[in-house]
Amino acid sequence: PGPAGPHAQTERSTLQSIRIRSDLQTAEMSYRRYWVGYTPKISGTFLAGIRYTRITEDFLYHTEGGQFDNASTGLPDTGEMDYDLETENNLLGFQTGGDMWITIRQGVRIGGETKVGIYGNHHKVHTNIEVYGNTSELIPEFIGPAVGSEKELNEEFSGNRVAFIGEASLDVGFDLSPRWSLRAGYEVLFA
């Protein structure tokens, strides 16, 4: 291979794997105002409040090169690369919404809930690339040559942006007692 590749860690790799992890955590404080329709079978609430949401993601791309002889160095072109990208989003802001329930029979209700909000998003992105092995032409643009050694690139930036979160659910509620109920349904969250 020439100075521009192909490299054992990327184009000539014999093993490639991807790992993705995501985590979503949210907490909210809302004021709810109850209402009843023309018939007591229909009821619901309006809500307004604040919400904090934290979204983190970790993406790891791992490759391993094979046993190929490099014509320019005479060494086997082996090596590995880890490309790790971590993001963190902290959103805090105001939300509003409401829900509506229809009583099917005593103790059984169907309904839905929607919430929308505008948030300030403080975000951080961290990139780490590690390349190691017996290759003399390892991505020279930003890592530089490495023969039998390890090279690493770290990059991080952060900032603040405006963000939006919309949430909607369709549910069924079962009253177990006057104080306890069971709720099941399907929920969609758009951030």
N, CA and C atoms as an extended XYZ file, in Angstrom:
573
Properties=species:S:1:pos:R:3:atomname:S:1:resname:S:1:resid:I:1 pbc="F F F"
N         0.833       -1.209        0.000 N   PRO     1
C         0.000        0.000        0.000 CA  PRO     1
C         0.862        1.252        0.000 C   PRO     1
N         0.341        2.283       -0.632 N   GLY     2
C         1.034        3.559       -0.656 CA  GLY     2
C         0.690        4.388        0.574 C   GLY     2
N         1.228        5.601        0.671 N   PRO     3
C         0.986        6.443        1.851 CA  PRO     3
C        -0.489        6.753        2.089 C   PRO     3
N        -1.324        6.712        1.062 N   ALA     4
C        -2.741        7.035        1.243 CA  ALA     4
C        -3.588        5.800        1.568 C   ALA     4
N        -2.981        4.653        1.761 N   GLY     5
C        -3.747        3.451        2.109 CA  GLY     5
C        -3.731        2.457        0.973 C   GLY     5
N        -4.427        1.368        1.017 N   PRO     6
C        -5.361        1.007        2.094 CA  PRO     6
C        -4.630        0.573        3.369 C   PRO     6
N        -5.229        0.846        4.523 N   HIS     7
C        -4.628        0.566        5.814 CA  HIS     7
C        -5.214       -0.701        6.421 C   HIS     7
N        -4.397       -1.390        7.198 N   ALA     8
C        -4.861       -2.630        7.835 CA  ALA     8
C        -5.983       -2.370        8.824 C   ALA     8
N        -5.986       -1.203        9.447 N   GLN     9
C        -7.003       -0.905       10.454 CA  GLN     9
C        -8.349       -0.524        9.845 C   GLN     9
N        -8.380       -0.182        8.575 N   THR    10
C        -9.644        0.268        7.979 CA  THR    10
C        -9.985       -0.572        6.748 C   THR    10
N        -9.422       -0.210        5.584 N   GLU    11
C        -9.820       -0.880        4.340 CA  GLU    11
C        -9.450       -2.353        4.291 C   GLU    11
N        -8.351       -2.765        4.971 N   ARG    12
C        -7.917       -4.155        4.913 CA  ARG    12
C        -8.222       -4.904        6.209 C   ARG    12
N        -9.133       -4.396        6.997 N   SER    13
C        -9.435       -5.044        8.277 CA  SER    13
C       -10.165       -6.365        8.051 C   SER    13
N        -9.909       -7.300        8.953 N   THR    14
C       -10.570       -8.608        8.883 CA  THR    14
C       -11.690       -8.729        9.907 C   THR    14
N       -11.779       -7.769       10.828 N   LEU    15
C       -12.848       -7.765       11.825 CA  LEU    15
C       -13.313       -6.335       12.037 C   LEU    15
N       -14.620       -6.124       12.010 N   GLN    16
C       -15.209       -4.817       12.284 CA  GLN    16
C       -16.407       -5.021       13.193 C   GLN    16
N       -16.557       -4.157       14.191 N   SER    17
C       -17.717       -4.249       15.076 CA  SER    17
C       -18.169       -2.856       15.485 C   SER    17
N       -19.456       -2.748       15.784 N   ILE    18
C       -20.064       -1.493       16.215 CA  ILE    18
C       -20.834       -1.754       17.497 C   ILE    18
N       -20.665       -0.846       18.471 N   ARG    19
C       -21.439       -0.908       19.713 CA  ARG    19
C       -22.082        0.458       19.916 C   ARG    19
N       -23.387        0.462       20.168 N   ILE    20
C       -24.120        1.704       20.401 CA  ILE    20
C       -24.879        1.577       21.710 C   ILE    20
N       -24.725        2.576       22.577 N   ARG    21
C       -25.477        2.632       23.836 CA  ARG    21
C       -26.154        3.980       23.946 C   ARG    21
N       -27.434        3.977       24.313 N   SER    22
C       -28.194        5.215       24.515 CA  SER    22
C       -28.871        5.168       25.870 C   SER    22
N       -28.991        6.337       26.488 N   ASP    23
C       -29.640        6.434       27.786 CA  ASP    23
C       -30.477        7.706       27.810 C   ASP    23
N       -31.729        7.575       28.239 N   LEU    24
C       -32.646        8.711       28.332 CA  LEU    24
C       -33.192        8.762       29.747 C   LEU    24
N       -33.017        9.899       30.419 N   GLN    25
C       -33.564       10.108       31.753 CA  GLN    25
C       -34.308       11.431       31.752 C   GLN    25
N       -35.457       11.457       32.428 N   THR    26
C       -36.251       12.679       32.447 CA  THR    26
C       -36.956       12.829       33.790 C   THR    26
N       -37.123       14.071       34.216 N   ALA    27
C       -37.853       14.401       35.438 CA  ALA    27
C       -38.630       15.682       35.169 C   ALA    27
N       -39.829       15.760       35.721 N   GLU    28
C       -40.658       16.939       35.473 CA  GLU    28
C       -41.481       17.298       36.704 C   GLU    28
N       -41.795       18.579       36.808 N   MET    29
C       -42.721       19.094       37.823 CA  MET    29
C       -43.772       19.898       37.082 C   MET    29
N       -45.040       19.484       37.211 N   SER    30
C       -46.112       20.136       36.464 CA  SER    30
C       -47.289       20.445       37.363 C   SER    30
N       -47.999       21.502       37.007 N   TYR    31
C       -49.275       21.837       37.627 CA  TYR    31
C       -50.362       21.311       36.711 C   TYR    31
N       -51.313       20.516       37.277 N   ARG    32
C       -52.403       19.949       36.485 CA  ARG    32
C       -53.732       20.558       36.914 C   ARG    32
N       -54.553       20.884       35.942 N   ARG    33
C       -55.896       21.412       36.185 CA  ARG    33
C       -56.884       20.435       35.572 C   ARG    33
N       -57.737       19.842       36.423 N   TYR    34
C       -58.693       18.825       35.967 CA  TYR    34
C       -59.932       19.480       35.366 C   TYR    34
N       -60.532       18.778       34.412 N   TRP    35
C       -61.783       19.217       33.815 CA  TRP    35
C       -62.659       17.993       33.559 C   TRP    35
N       -63.975       18.226       33.483 N   VAL    36
C       -64.960       17.168       33.203 CA  VAL    36
C       -65.825       17.651       32.052 C   VAL    36
N       -66.100       16.765       31.093 N   GLY    37
C       -66.903       17.117       29.935 CA  GLY    37
C       -68.385       17.209       30.273 C   GLY    37
N       -69.226       17.291       29.235 N   TYR    38
C       -70.664       17.392       29.438 CA  TYR    38
C       -71.213       16.146       30.115 C   TYR    38
N       -70.519       15.059       29.973 N   THR    39
C       -70.891       13.831       30.653 CA  THR    39
C       -69.702       13.388       31.493 C   THR    39
N       -69.915       12.827       32.674 N   PRO    40
C       -68.776       12.429       33.495 CA  PRO    40
C       -67.933       11.302       32.885 C   PRO    40
N       -68.373       10.728       31.771 N   LYS    41
C       -67.582        9.675       31.127 CA  LYS    41
C       -66.341       10.232       30.440 C   LYS    41
N       -66.312       11.545       30.200 N   ILE    42
C       -65.175       12.182       29.539 CA  ILE    42
C       -64.555       13.179       30.517 C   ILE    42
N       -63.244       13.023       30.756 N   SER    43
C       -62.539       13.927       31.660 CA  SER    43
C       -61.089       14.037       31.220 C   SER    43
N       -60.365       14.938       31.851 N   GLY    44
C       -58.959       15.099       31.494 CA  GLY    44
C       -58.294       16.171       32.328 C   GLY    44
N       -57.101       16.555       31.890 N   THR    45
C       -56.331       17.586       32.578 CA  THR    45
C       -55.590       18.450       31.571 C   THR    45
N       -55.303       19.689       31.977 N   PHE    46
C       -54.344       20.548       31.305 CA  PHE    46
C       -53.125       20.611       32.213 C   PHE    46
N       -51.938       20.708       31.644 N   LEU    47
C       -50.756       20.786       32.495 CA  LEU    47
C       -49.768       21.801       31.954 C   LEU    47
N       -48.964       22.340       32.868 N   ALA    48
C       -47.867       23.240       32.527 CA  ALA    48
C       -46.802       23.074       33.595 C   ALA    48
N       -45.539       23.103       33.194 N   GLY    49
C       -44.479       22.933       34.173 CA  GLY    49
C       -43.106       22.961       33.552 C   GLY    49
N       -42.131       22.498       34.323 N   ILE    50
C       -40.753       22.443       33.855 CA  ILE    50
C       -40.325       20.986       33.742 C   ILE    50
N       -39.352       20.757       32.876 N   ARG    51
C       -38.879       19.394       32.641 CA  ARG    51
C       -37.374       19.415       32.398 C   ARG    51
N       -36.699       18.419       32.954 N   TYR    52
C       -35.268       18.206       32.710 CA  TYR    52
C       -35.120       16.855       32.029 C   TYR    52
N       -34.380       16.819       30.935 N   THR    53
C       -34.143       15.577       30.198 CA  THR    53
C       -32.654       15.466       29.910 C   THR    53
N       -32.113       14.277       30.130 N   ARG    54
C       -30.693       14.004       29.856 CA  ARG    54
C       -30.618       12.835       28.875 C   ARG    54
N       -29.950       13.061       27.749 N   ILE    55
C       -29.781       12.041       26.721 CA  ILE    55
C       -28.286       11.848       26.497 C   ILE    55
N       -27.800       10.610       26.674 N   THR    56
C       -26.395       10.306       26.406 CA  THR    56
C       -26.324        9.165       25.396 C   THR    56
N       -25.313        9.225       24.536 N   GLU    57
C       -25.091        8.177       23.548 CA  GLU    57
C       -23.592        7.897       23.446 C   GLU    57
N       -23.259        6.624       23.228 N   ASP    58
C       -21.870        6.198       23.062 CA  ASP    58
C       -21.814        5.275       21.848 C   ASP    58
N       -21.011        5.674       20.853 N   PHE    59
C       -20.855        4.917       19.617 CA  PHE    59
C       -19.395        4.498       19.510 C   PHE    59
N       -19.133        3.192       19.411 N   LEU    60
C       -17.766        2.675       19.288 CA  LEU    60
C       -17.669        1.827       18.024 C   LEU    60
N       -16.731        2.201       17.149 N   TYR    61
C       -16.442        1.457       15.927 CA  TYR    61
C       -15.051        0.865       16.096 C   TYR    61
N       -14.936       -0.467       16.107 N   HIS    62
C       -13.670       -1.164       16.351 CA  HIS    62
C       -13.321       -1.999       15.121 C   HIS    62
N       -12.046       -1.908       14.689 N   THR    63
C       -11.563       -2.727       13.567 CA  THR    63
C       -10.240       -3.372       13.952 C   THR    63
N        -9.958       -4.512       13.332 N   GLU    64
C        -8.683       -5.211       13.504 CA  GLU    64
C        -8.181       -5.636       12.138 C   GLU    64
N        -6.883       -5.358       11.887 N   GLY    65
C        -6.268       -5.688       10.607 CA  GLY    65
C        -5.763       -7.114       10.566 C   GLY    65
N        -5.522       -7.593        9.354 N   GLY    66
C        -5.039       -8.955        9.157 CA  GLY    66
C        -3.533       -9.012        8.992 C   GLY    66
N        -3.005      -10.179        8.740 N   GLN    67
C        -1.560      -10.406        8.580 CA  GLN    67
C        -1.185      -10.205        7.116 C   GLN    67
N        -1.019       -8.958        6.685 N   PHE    68
C        -0.609       -8.653        5.319 CA  PHE    68
C         0.765       -8.004        5.379 C   PHE    68
N         1.667       -8.369        4.461 N   ASP    69
C         2.988       -7.754        4.430 CA  ASP    69
C         2.918       -6.420        3.705 C   ASP    69
N         3.500       -5.393        4.317 N   ASN    70
C         3.575       -4.076        3.720 CA  ASN    70
C         4.839       -4.031        2.862 C   ASN    70
N         4.705       -3.773        1.551 N   ALA    71
C         5.847       -3.792        0.635 CA  ALA    71
C         6.853       -2.691        0.947 C   ALA    71
N         6.394       -1.549        1.478 N   SER    72
C         7.320       -0.445        1.710 CA  SER    72
C         8.125       -0.610        2.998 C   SER    72
N         7.624       -1.322        4.014 N   THR    73
C         8.350       -1.468        5.281 CA  THR    73
C         8.857       -2.879        5.510 C   THR    73
N         8.262       -3.878        4.844 N   GLY    74
C         8.625       -5.267        5.067 CA  GLY    74
C         8.033       -5.844        6.342 C   GLY    74
N         7.239       -5.054        7.075 N   LEU    75
C         6.598       -5.512        8.313 CA  LEU    75
C         5.181       -5.974        8.028 C   LEU    75
N         4.649       -6.883        8.849 N   PRO    76
C         3.243       -7.236        8.664 CA  PRO    76
C         2.355       -6.043        8.981 C   PRO    76
N         1.326       -5.856        8.155 N   ASP    77
C         0.400       -4.730        8.289 CA  ASP    77
C        -0.710       -5.091        9.270 C   ASP    77
N        -0.400       -5.229       10.536 N   THR    78
C        -1.418       -5.551       11.532 CA  THR    78
C        -1.753       -4.293       12.309 C   THR    78
N        -2.841       -4.322       12.998 N   GLY    79
C        -3.202       -3.177       13.822 CA  GLY    79
C        -4.675       -3.140       14.125 C   GLY    79
N        -5.024       -2.214       14.986 N   GLU    80
C        -6.416       -2.034       15.395 CA  GLU    80
C        -6.739       -0.556       15.420 C   GLU    80
N        -8.032       -0.268       15.334 N   MET    81
C        -8.506        1.104       15.446 CA  MET    81
C        -9.778        1.113       16.278 C   MET    81
N        -9.883        2.086       17.189 N   ASP    82
C       -11.102        2.345       17.950 CA  ASP    82
C       -11.522        3.775       17.682 C   ASP    82
N       -12.735        3.943       17.171 N   TYR    83
C       -13.318        5.265       16.939 CA  TYR    83
C       -14.481        5.390       17.913 C   TYR    83
N       -14.332        6.207       18.940 N   ASP    84
C       -15.317        6.325       20.014 CA  ASP    84
C       -15.895        7.729       20.000 C   ASP    84
N       -17.217        7.838       19.909 N   LEU    85
C       -17.916        9.116       19.886 CA  LEU    85
C       -18.941        9.120       21.014 C   LEU    85
N       -18.794       10.054       21.963 N   GLU    86
C       -19.694       10.153       23.105 CA  GLU    86
C       -20.394       11.512       23.073 C   GLU    86
N       -21.714       11.500       23.250 N   THR    87
C       -22.474       12.748       23.286 CA  THR    87
C       -23.294       12.808       24.558 C   THR    87
N       -23.490       14.021       25.044 N   GLU    88
C       -24.317       14.253       26.231 CA  GLU    88
C       -25.150       15.510       25.988 C   GLU    88
N       -26.468       15.389       26.166 N   ASN    89
C       -27.392       16.505       26.001 CA  ASN    89
C       -28.158       16.694       27.300 C   ASN    89
N       -28.104       17.908       27.870 N   ASN    90
C       -28.852       18.256       29.076 CA  ASN    90
C       -29.855       19.334       28.700 C   ASN    90
N       -31.140       18.970       28.724 N   LEU    91
C       -32.206       19.870       28.308 CA  LEU    91
C       -33.028       20.292       29.521 C   LEU    91
N       -33.280       21.590       29.659 N   LEU    92
C       -34.103       22.124       30.738 CA  LEU    92
C       -34.994       23.197       30.146 C   LEU    92
N       -36.312       23.106       30.441 N   GLY    93
C       -37.207       24.105       29.882 CA  GLY    93
C       -38.643       23.934       30.309 C   GLY    93
N       -39.526       24.650       29.615 N   PHE    94
C       -40.961       24.722       29.905 CA  PHE    94
C       -41.717       23.763       28.998 C   PHE    94
N       -42.730       23.101       29.560 N   GLN    95
C       -43.586       22.228       28.764 CA  GLN    95
C       -45.051       22.488       29.100 C   GLN    95
N       -45.915       22.151       28.162 N   THR    96
C       -47.360       22.236       28.360 CA  THR    96
C       -48.001       21.057       27.646 C   THR    96
N       -49.230       20.758       28.000 N   GLY    97
C       -49.919       19.629       27.377 CA  GLY    97
C       -51.203       19.302       28.098 C   GLY    97
N       -51.627       18.077       27.937 N   GLY    98
C       -52.862       17.641       28.579 CA  GLY    98
C       -53.182       16.200       28.245 C   GLY    98
N       -54.227       15.704       28.918 N   ASP    99
C       -54.699       14.356       28.627 CA  ASP    99
C       -56.214       14.340       28.614 C   ASP    99
N       -56.779       13.286       28.018 N   MET   100
C       -58.227       13.103       27.966 CA  MET   100
C       -58.518       11.621       28.126 C   MET   100
N       -59.529       11.316       28.952 N   TRP   101
C       -59.916        9.936       29.229 CA  TRP   101
C       -61.402        9.748       28.972 C   TRP   101
N       -61.738        8.594       28.405 N   ILE   102
C       -63.139        8.202       28.180 CA  ILE   102
C       -63.372        6.928       28.969 C   ILE   102
N       -64.391        6.960       29.840 N   THR   103
C       -64.717        5.785       30.650 CA  THR   103
C       -65.537        4.817       29.810 C   THR   103
N       -65.033        3.609       29.626 N   ILE   104
C       -65.725        2.571       28.871 CA  ILE   104
C       -66.766        1.892       29.762 C   ILE   104
N       -66.354        1.548       30.961 N   ARG   105
C       -67.234        1.001       31.990 CA  ARG   105
C       -66.584        1.297       33.328 C   ARG   105
N       -67.270        1.060       34.398 N   GLN   106
C       -66.756        1.387       35.726 CA  GLN   106
C       -65.362        0.779       35.929 C   GLN   106
N       -64.337        1.641       36.149 N   GLY   107
C       -62.987        1.172       36.415 CA  GLY   107
C       -62.117        0.936       35.194 C   GLY   107
N       -62.645        1.126       33.973 N   VAL   108
C       -61.853        0.925       32.753 CA  VAL   108
C       -61.970        2.173       31.881 C   VAL   108
N       -60.793        2.756       31.538 N   ARG   109
C       -60.757        3.976       30.735 CA  ARG   109
C       -59.750        3.824       29.588 C   ARG   109
N       -60.002        4.535       28.495 N   ILE   110
C       -59.005        4.671       27.424 CA  ILE   110
C       -58.749        6.164       27.243 C   ILE   110
N       -57.560        6.492       26.826 N   GLY   111
C       -57.253        7.903       26.645 CA  GLY   111
C       -55.867        8.116       26.093 C   GLY   111
N       -55.490        9.364       26.077 N   GLY   112
C       -54.182        9.730       25.567 CA  GLY   112
C       -53.677       10.995       26.227 C   GLY   112
N       -52.376       11.217       26.072 N   GLU   113
C       -51.743       12.383       26.660 CA  GLU   113
C       -50.731       12.948       25.673 C   GLU   113
N       -50.627       14.268       25.614 N   THR   114
C       -49.624       14.923       24.787 CA  THR   114
C       -48.913       15.988       25.619 C   THR   114
N       -47.620       16.158       25.330 N   LYS   115
C       -46.807       17.199       25.965 CA  LYS   115
C       -45.854       17.745       24.912 C   LYS   115
N       -45.667       19.054       24.911 N   VAL   116
C       -44.693       19.692       24.036 CA  VAL   116
C       -43.929       20.717       24.857 C   VAL   116
N       -42.676       20.943       24.489 N   GLY   117
C       -41.877       21.898       25.249 CA  GLY   117
C       -40.713       22.451       24.461 C   GLY   117
N       -40.262       23.624       24.890 N   ILE   118
C       -39.072       24.275       24.354 CA  ILE   118
C       -38.023       24.254       25.461 C   ILE   118
N       -36.796       23.880       25.094 N   TYR   119
C       -35.751       23.655       26.089 CA  TYR   119
C       -34.444       24.293       25.659 C   TYR   119
N       -33.644       24.644       26.650 N   GLY   120
C       -32.258       25.000       26.412 CA  GLY   120
C       -31.429       23.733       26.504 C   GLY   120
N       -30.644       23.451       25.482 N   ASN   121
C       -29.859       22.216       25.433 CA  ASN   121
C       -28.377       22.559       25.565 C   ASN   121
N       -27.774       22.164       26.672 N   HIS   122
C       -26.319       22.261       26.820 CA  HIS   122
C       -25.757       20.914       26.387 C   HIS   122
N       -25.005       20.898       25.277 N   HIS   123
C       -24.509       19.641       24.712 CA  HIS   123
C       -22.987       19.588       24.721 C   HIS   123
N       -22.491       18.345       24.835 N   LYS   124
C       -21.050       18.071       24.777 CA  LYS   124
C       -20.841       16.892       23.841 C   LYS   124
N       -19.794       16.973       23.033 N   VAL   125
C       -19.422       15.878       22.130 CA  VAL   125
C       -17.935       15.605       22.325 C   VAL   125
N       -17.596       14.352       22.571 N   HIS   126
C       -16.197       13.958       22.753 CA  HIS   126
C       -15.880       12.849       21.747 C   HIS   126
N       -14.812       13.049       20.968 N   THR   127
C       -14.357       12.066       19.985 CA  THR   127
C       -12.965       11.591       20.368 C   THR   127
N       -12.770       10.286       20.374 N   ASN   128
C       -11.465        9.695       20.665 CA  ASN   128
C       -11.176        8.631       19.605 C   ASN   128
N       -10.050        8.790       18.897 N   ILE   129
C        -9.636        7.814       17.887 CA  ILE   129
C        -8.272        7.275       18.301 C   ILE   129
N        -8.160        5.957       18.441 N   GLU   130
C        -6.901        5.301       18.769 CA  GLU   130
C        -6.554        4.337       17.643 C   GLU   130
N        -5.339        4.455       17.137 N   VAL   131
C        -4.847        3.560       16.092 CA  VAL   131
C        -3.515        3.008       16.568 C   VAL   131
N        -3.352        1.698       16.496 N   TYR   132
C        -2.080        1.098       16.893 CA  TYR   132
C        -1.799       -0.111       16.019 C   TYR   132
N        -0.511       -0.375       15.837 N   GLY   133
C        -0.097       -1.505       15.017 CA  GLY   133
C         1.223       -1.239       14.335 C   GLY   133
N         1.621       -2.141       13.430 N   ASN   134
C         2.897       -2.075       12.717 CA  ASN   134
C         2.741       -1.455       11.342 C   ASN   134
N         2.075       -0.347       11.250 N   THR   135
C         1.879        0.294        9.955 CA  THR   135
C         2.587        1.636        9.956 C   THR   135
N         3.304        1.951        8.887 N   SER   136
C         4.045        3.210        8.837 CA  SER   136
C         3.235        4.348        8.234 C   SER   136
N         2.154        4.044        7.560 N   GLU   137
C         1.368        5.101        6.916 CA  GLU   137
C        -0.019        5.195        7.531 C   GLU   137
N        -0.130        5.464        8.811 N   LEU   138
C        -1.424        5.507        9.486 CA  LEU   138
C        -2.029        6.895        9.426 C   LEU   138
N        -2.932        7.096        8.537 N   ILE   139
C        -3.716        8.315        8.440 CA  ILE   139
C        -2.860        9.542        8.793 C   ILE   139
N        -1.876        9.877        7.996 N   PRO   140
C        -0.909       10.915        8.364 CA  PRO   140
C        -1.519       12.308        8.528 C   PRO   140
N        -2.699       12.546        7.985 N   GLU   141
C        -3.284       13.884        8.037 CA  GLU   141
C        -3.483       14.366        9.474 C   GLU   141
N        -3.905       13.465       10.392 N   PHE   142
C        -4.144       13.939       11.749 CA  PHE   142
C        -3.524       13.072       12.831 C   PHE   142
N        -2.976       11.917       12.485 N   ILE   143
C        -2.379       11.068       13.509 CA  ILE   143
C        -0.869       10.992       13.355 C   ILE   143
N        -0.352       10.989       12.148 N   GLY   144
C         1.084       10.912       11.939 CA  GLY   144
C         1.552        9.476       11.828 C   GLY   144
N         2.795        9.270       11.382 N   PRO   145
C         3.293        7.905       11.208 CA  PRO   145
C         3.477        7.201       12.543 C   PRO   145
N         3.261        5.884       12.512 N   ALA   146
C         3.456        5.071       13.709 CA  ALA   146
C         3.907        3.698       13.284 C   ALA   146
N         5.096        3.298       13.685 N   VAL   147
C         5.590        1.954       13.413 CA  VAL   147
C         5.665        1.240       14.754 C   VAL   147
N         4.818        0.236       14.930 N   GLY   148
C         4.800       -0.528       16.173 CA  GLY   148
C         4.414        0.291       17.377 C   GLY   148
N         3.615        1.324       17.207 N   SER   149
C         3.231        2.161       18.337 CA  SER   149
C         1.757        2.524       18.247 C   SER   149
N         1.337        3.369       19.166 N   GLU   150
C        -0.062        3.770       19.238 CA  GLU   150
C        -0.159        5.273       19.064 C   GLU   150
N        -1.126        5.711       18.295 N   LYS   151
C        -1.403        7.129       18.120 CA  LYS   151
C        -2.851        7.383       18.515 C   LYS   151
N        -3.096        8.596       19.054 N   GLU   152
C        -4.423        8.891       19.580 CA  GLU   152
C        -4.802       10.325       19.234 C   GLU   152
N        -6.066       10.537       18.936 N   LEU   153
C        -6.613       11.861       18.680 CA  LEU   153
C        -7.801       12.064       19.603 C   LEU   153
N        -7.799       13.151       20.354 N   ASN   154
C        -8.925       13.521       21.215 CA  ASN   154
C        -9.447       14.869       20.773 C   ASN   154
N       -10.766       14.977       20.681 N   GLU   155
C       -11.394       16.228       20.282 CA  GLU   155
C       -12.668       16.381       21.090 C   GLU   155
N       -12.935       17.586       21.584 N   GLU   156
C       -14.131       17.815       22.383 CA  GLU   156
C       -14.658       19.208       22.093 C   GLU   156
N       -15.978       19.317       22.012 N   PHE   157
C       -16.600       20.637       21.917 CA  PHE   157
C       -17.929       20.598       22.634 C   PHE   157
N       -18.404       21.782       22.999 N   SER   158
C       -19.688       21.905       23.688 CA  SER   158
C       -20.334       23.215       23.276 C   SER   158
N       -21.608       23.333       23.583 N   GLY   159
C       -22.329       24.546       23.230 CA  GLY   159
C       -23.741       24.515       23.783 C   GLY   159
N       -24.499       25.537       23.428 N   ASN   160
C       -25.891       25.669       23.867 CA  ASN   160
C       -26.766       25.915       22.656 C   ASN   160
N       -27.895       25.224       22.619 N   ARG   161
C       -28.845       25.364       21.516 CA  ARG   161
C       -30.268       25.305       22.057 C   ARG   161
N       -31.201       25.727       21.252 N   VAL   162
C       -32.620       25.580       21.570 CA  VAL   162
C       -33.063       24.219       21.071 C   VAL   162
N       -33.870       23.507       21.879 N   ALA   163
C       -34.321       22.164       21.506 CA  ALA   163
C       -35.826       22.048       21.725 C   ALA   163
N       -36.403       21.015       21.139 N   PHE   164
C       -37.842       20.737       21.238 CA  PHE   164
C       -38.028       19.279       21.646 C   PHE   164
N       -38.992       19.033       22.521 N   ILE   165
C       -39.400       17.661       22.836 CA  ILE   165
C       -40.912       17.591       22.710 C   ILE   165
N       -41.388       16.603       21.976 N   GLY   166
C       -42.816       16.310       21.859 CA  GLY   166
C       -43.067       14.883       22.306 C   GLY   166
N       -44.133       14.682       23.036 N   GLU   167
C       -44.442       13.359       23.580 CA  GLU   167
C       -45.940       13.104       23.428 C   GLU   167
N       -46.296       11.895       23.037 N   ALA   168
C       -47.701       11.510       22.903 CA  ALA   168
C       -47.855       10.061       23.323 C   ALA   168
N       -48.995        9.744       23.944 N   SER   169
C       -49.243        8.359       24.360 CA  SER   169
C       -50.707        8.021       24.176 C   SER   169
N       -50.958        6.738       23.980 N   LEU   170
C       -52.296        6.172       23.898 CA  LEU   170
C       -52.347        5.071       24.941 C   LEU   170
N       -53.296        5.155       25.900 N   ASP   171
C       -53.269        4.292       27.075 CA  ASP   171
C       -54.631        3.686       27.393 C   ASP   171
N       -54.566        2.634       28.198 N   VAL   172
C       -55.734        2.011       28.814 CA  VAL   172
C       -55.482        2.018       30.317 C   VAL   172
N       -56.480        2.446       31.081 N   GLY   173
C       -56.334        2.498       32.533 CA  GLY   173
C       -57.328        1.579       33.222 C   GLY   173
N       -56.860        0.864       34.237 N   PHE   174
C       -57.698       -0.033       35.034 CA  PHE   174
C       -57.613        0.412       36.494 C   PHE   174
N       -58.766        0.716       37.112 N   ASP   175
C       -58.791        1.091       38.525 CA  ASP   175
C       -58.777       -0.164       39.370 C   ASP   175
N       -57.732       -0.325       40.182 N   LEU   176
C       -57.641       -1.459       41.091 CA  LEU   176
C       -58.332       -1.157       42.413 C   LEU   176
N       -58.289        0.099       42.830 N   SER   177
C       -58.959        0.576       44.046 CA  SER   177
C       -59.124        2.083       43.865 C   SER   177
N       -59.774        2.776       44.821 N   PRO   178
C       -59.894        4.225       44.662 CA  PRO   178
C       -58.537        4.952       44.624 C   PRO   178
N       -57.491        4.343       45.158 N   ARG   179
C       -56.187        4.999       45.187 CA  ARG   179
C       -55.166        4.391       44.230 C   ARG   179
N       -55.406        3.219       43.713 N   TRP   180
C       -54.444        2.538       42.851 CA  TRP   180
C       -55.068        2.228       41.495 C   TRP   180
N       -54.295        2.465       40.445 N   SER   181
C       -54.742        2.107       39.094 CA  SER   181
C       -53.547        1.584       38.304 C   SER   181
N       -53.843        0.811       37.297 N   LEU   182
C       -52.839        0.238       36.416 CA  LEU   182
C       -53.019        0.879       35.047 C   LEU   182
N       -51.903        1.306       34.443 N   ARG   183
C       -51.959        1.995       33.156 CA  ARG   183
C       -50.996        1.309       32.185 C   ARG   183
N       -51.458        1.014       30.987 N   ALA   184
C       -50.636        0.393       29.952 CA  ALA   184
C       -50.916        1.094       28.630 C   ALA   184
N       -49.896        1.174       27.794 N   GLY   185
C       -50.108        1.829       26.523 CA  GLY   185
C       -48.856        1.924       25.685 C   GLY   185
N       -48.914        2.789       24.700 N   TYR   186
C       -47.821        3.011       23.758 CA  TYR   186
C       -47.458        4.484       23.793 C   TYR   186
N       -46.158        4.787       23.903 N   GLU   187
C       -45.712        6.167       24.022 CA  GLU   187
C       -44.647        6.475       22.976 C   GLU   187
N       -44.732        7.675       22.384 N   VAL   188
C       -43.773        8.137       21.389 CA  VAL   188
C       -43.155        9.422       21.924 C   VAL   188
N       -41.812        9.514       21.857 N   LEU   189
C       -41.079       10.686       22.307 CA  LEU   189
C       -40.212       11.164       21.148 C   LEU   189
N       -40.332       12.432       20.811 N   PHE   190
C       -39.532       13.031       19.740 CA  PHE   190
C       -38.694       14.149       20.342 C   PHE   190
N       -37.375       14.039       20.239 N   ALA   191
C       -36.486       15.085       20.778 CA  ALA   191
C       -35.675       15.677       19.654 C   ALA   191
